[in-house]
């Protein structure tokens, strides 16, 4: 089991190992999108790059960056991830809308 701590929202979500970060955030009512993302997101297919989150702690408990993330986030710090491409396998602290 894993736990996602959403820092700004002061909320914790317990998830099964391998859970998709974007899906679990949305299920918990966590708003991960800016206005542009709300209007133009791709629905979790990694095409738009609007579900960017910053990992504060627990990077080792996440899946590796996908090729899609490497392209979309090449100018961003390594702590930035696309929530739709990220699988959680332990305790993670996440900052939404970095």
PDB file of C-alpha atoms in Angstrom:
ATOM      1  CA  UNK A   1       0.000   0.000   0.000  1.00  0.00           C
ATOM      2  CA  UNK A   2       1.078   3.527  -0.716  1.00  0.00           C
ATOM      3  CA  UNK A   3       0.109   6.931   0.586  1.00  0.00           C
ATOM      4  CA  UNK A   4      -0.013  10.158  -1.387  1.00  0.00           C
ATOM      5  CA  UNK A   5       0.300  13.322   0.704  1.00  0.00           C
ATOM      6  CA  UNK A   6      -1.007  16.380  -1.139  1.00  0.00           C
ATOM      7  CA  UNK A   7       0.869  19.220   0.543  1.00  0.00           C
ATOM      8  CA  UNK A   8      -1.154  22.303  -0.478  1.00  0.00           C
ATOM      9  CA  UNK A   9      -4.472  20.541   0.078  1.00  0.00           C
ATOM     10  CA  UNK A  10      -3.359  19.016   3.420  1.00  0.00           C
ATOM     11  CA  UNK A  11      -4.873  15.703   2.409  1.00  0.00           C
ATOM     12  CA  UNK A  12      -3.597  12.114   2.412  1.00  0.00           C
ATOM     13  CA  UNK A  13      -4.872   9.359   0.136  1.00  0.00           C
ATOM     14  CA  UNK A  14      -4.097   5.679   0.720  1.00  0.00           C
ATOM     15  CA  UNK A  15      -3.683   3.779  -2.558  1.00  0.00           C
ATOM     16  CA  UNK A  16      -2.764   0.299  -3.754  1.00  0.00           C
ATOM     17  CA  UNK A  17       0.748  -0.198  -5.105  1.00  0.00           C
ATOM     18  CA  UNK A  18       0.899   0.708  -8.785  1.00  0.00           C
ATOM     19  CA  UNK A  19      -1.920   3.258  -8.555  1.00  0.00           C
ATOM     20  CA  UNK A  20      -1.962   6.086 -11.100  1.00  0.00           C
ATOM     21  CA  UNK A  21      -1.271   9.439  -9.422  1.00  0.00           C
ATOM     22  CA  UNK A  22      -3.642  11.452 -11.635  1.00  0.00           C
ATOM     23  CA  UNK A  23      -6.569   9.071 -11.215  1.00  0.00           C
ATOM     24  CA  UNK A  24      -6.206   8.894  -7.436  1.00  0.00           C
ATOM     25  CA  UNK A  25      -5.928  12.676  -7.147  1.00  0.00           C
ATOM     26  CA  UNK A  26      -9.098  13.198  -9.175  1.00  0.00           C
ATOM     27  CA  UNK A  27     -10.959  10.479  -7.242  1.00  0.00           C
ATOM     28  CA  UNK A  28     -10.037  12.267  -4.006  1.00  0.00           C
ATOM     29  CA  UNK A  29     -11.260  15.620  -5.328  1.00  0.00           C
ATOM     30  CA  UNK A  30      -7.757  17.092  -5.637  1.00  0.00           C
ATOM     31  CA  UNK A  31      -7.542  19.747  -8.346  1.00  0.00           C
ATOM     32  CA  UNK A  32      -4.274  19.123 -10.218  1.00  0.00           C
ATOM     33  CA  UNK A  33      -5.010  21.347 -13.212  1.00  0.00           C
ATOM     34  CA  UNK A  34      -4.566  25.063 -13.798  1.00  0.00           C
ATOM     35  CA  UNK A  35      -7.275  26.815 -15.835  1.00  0.00           C
ATOM     36  CA  UNK A  36      -5.584  25.906 -19.123  1.00  0.00           C
ATOM     37  CA  UNK A  37      -5.366  22.276 -18.035  1.00  0.00           C
ATOM     38  CA  UNK A  38      -9.013  22.183 -17.035  1.00  0.00           C
ATOM     39  CA  UNK A  39     -10.001  23.358 -20.494  1.00  0.00           C
ATOM     40  CA  UNK A  40      -7.516  21.457 -22.624  1.00  0.00           C
ATOM     41  CA  UNK A  41      -6.345  18.333 -20.779  1.00  0.00           C
ATOM     42  CA  UNK A  42      -5.990  15.108 -22.755  1.00  0.00           C
ATOM     43  CA  UNK A  43      -7.727  12.876 -20.232  1.00  0.00           C
ATOM     44  CA  UNK A  44      -4.590  11.219 -18.927  1.00  0.00           C
ATOM     45  CA  UNK A  45      -2.852  10.067 -22.098  1.00  0.00           C
ATOM     46  CA  UNK A  46       0.338  12.112 -21.665  1.00  0.00           C
ATOM     47  CA  UNK A  47      -0.305  14.267 -24.725  1.00  0.00           C
ATOM     48  CA  UNK A  48      -0.895  17.708 -23.202  1.00  0.00           C
ATOM     49  CA  UNK A  49       1.511  17.995 -20.260  1.00  0.00           C
ATOM     50  CA  UNK A  50      -0.990  19.911 -18.093  1.00  0.00           C
ATOM     51  CA  UNK A  51      -1.020  17.554 -15.084  1.00  0.00           C
ATOM     52  CA  UNK A  52       2.437  18.538 -13.857  1.00  0.00           C
ATOM     53  CA  UNK A  53       3.123  17.950 -10.168  1.00  0.00           C
ATOM     54  CA  UNK A  54       6.256  18.362  -8.061  1.00  0.00           C
ATOM     55  CA  UNK A  55       7.411  15.473  -5.901  1.00  0.00           C
ATOM     56  CA  UNK A  56       8.655  16.805  -2.559  1.00  0.00           C
ATOM     57  CA  UNK A  57       9.434  13.411  -0.988  1.00  0.00           C
ATOM     58  CA  UNK A  58       9.360   9.782  -2.046  1.00  0.00           C
ATOM     59  CA  UNK A  59      10.693   9.947  -5.596  1.00  0.00           C
ATOM     60  CA  UNK A  60      12.102   6.442  -5.028  1.00  0.00           C
ATOM     61  CA  UNK A  61       8.528   5.189  -4.528  1.00  0.00           C
ATOM     62  CA  UNK A  62       7.429   6.176  -8.026  1.00  0.00           C
ATOM     63  CA  UNK A  63       7.723   4.544 -11.414  1.00  0.00           C
ATOM     64  CA  UNK A  64      10.547   5.796 -13.621  1.00  0.00           C
ATOM     65  CA  UNK A  65       9.897   8.708 -15.949  1.00  0.00           C
ATOM     66  CA  UNK A  66       8.345   7.551 -19.199  1.00  0.00           C
ATOM     67  CA  UNK A  67       9.622   8.644 -22.636  1.00  0.00           C
ATOM     68  CA  UNK A  68       6.555  10.927 -22.836  1.00  0.00           C
ATOM     69  CA  UNK A  69       7.588  12.624 -19.578  1.00  0.00           C
ATOM     70  CA  UNK A  70      11.179  12.960 -20.731  1.00  0.00           C
ATOM     71  CA  UNK A  71       9.962  14.869 -23.813  1.00  0.00           C
ATOM     72  CA  UNK A  72       7.367  17.032 -22.046  1.00  0.00           C
ATOM     73  CA  UNK A  73       9.505  17.824 -18.994  1.00  0.00           C
ATOM     74  CA  UNK A  74      12.989  18.110 -20.498  1.00  0.00           C
ATOM     75  CA  UNK A  75      13.383  21.733 -19.312  1.00  0.00           C
ATOM     76  CA  UNK A  76      11.913  21.041 -15.859  1.00  0.00           C
ATOM     77  CA  UNK A  77      13.641  19.796 -12.691  1.00  0.00           C
ATOM     78  CA  UNK A  78      13.820  16.011 -12.129  1.00  0.00           C
ATOM     79  CA  UNK A  79      11.308  16.376  -9.278  1.00  0.00           C
ATOM     80  CA  UNK A  80       8.572  17.338 -11.762  1.00  0.00           C
ATOM     81  CA  UNK A  81       6.333  14.562 -13.073  1.00  0.00           C
ATOM     82  CA  UNK A  82       3.229  14.182 -15.200  1.00  0.00           C
ATOM     83  CA  UNK A  83       0.609  12.788 -12.827  1.00  0.00           C
ATOM     84  CA  UNK A  84      -0.988  10.755 -15.623  1.00  0.00           C
ATOM     85  CA  UNK A  85       2.254   8.882 -16.291  1.00  0.00           C
ATOM     86  CA  UNK A  86       3.253   8.300 -12.658  1.00  0.00           C
ATOM     87  CA  UNK A  87       2.588   5.112 -10.691  1.00  0.00           C
ATOM     88  CA  UNK A  88       2.808   5.201  -6.885  1.00  0.00           C
ATOM     89  CA  UNK A  89       4.443   2.353  -4.933  1.00  0.00           C
ATOM     90  CA  UNK A  90       4.868   3.816  -1.444  1.00  0.00           C
ATOM     91  CA  UNK A  91       4.802   7.062   0.536  1.00  0.00           C
ATOM     92  CA  UNK A  92       4.954  10.188  -1.643  1.00  0.00           C
ATOM     93  CA  UNK A  93       4.528  13.917  -0.940  1.00  0.00           C
ATOM     94  CA  UNK A  94       3.162  15.892  -3.881  1.00  0.00           C
ATOM     95  CA  UNK A  95       2.837  19.608  -4.584  1.00  0.00           C
ATOM     96  CA  UNK A  96       0.104  20.321  -7.123  1.00  0.00           C
ATOM     97  CA  UNK A  97       0.366  23.121  -9.702  1.00  0.00           C
ATOM     98  CA  UNK A  98       4.051  23.882  -9.079  1.00  0.00           C
TER      99      UNK A  98
END
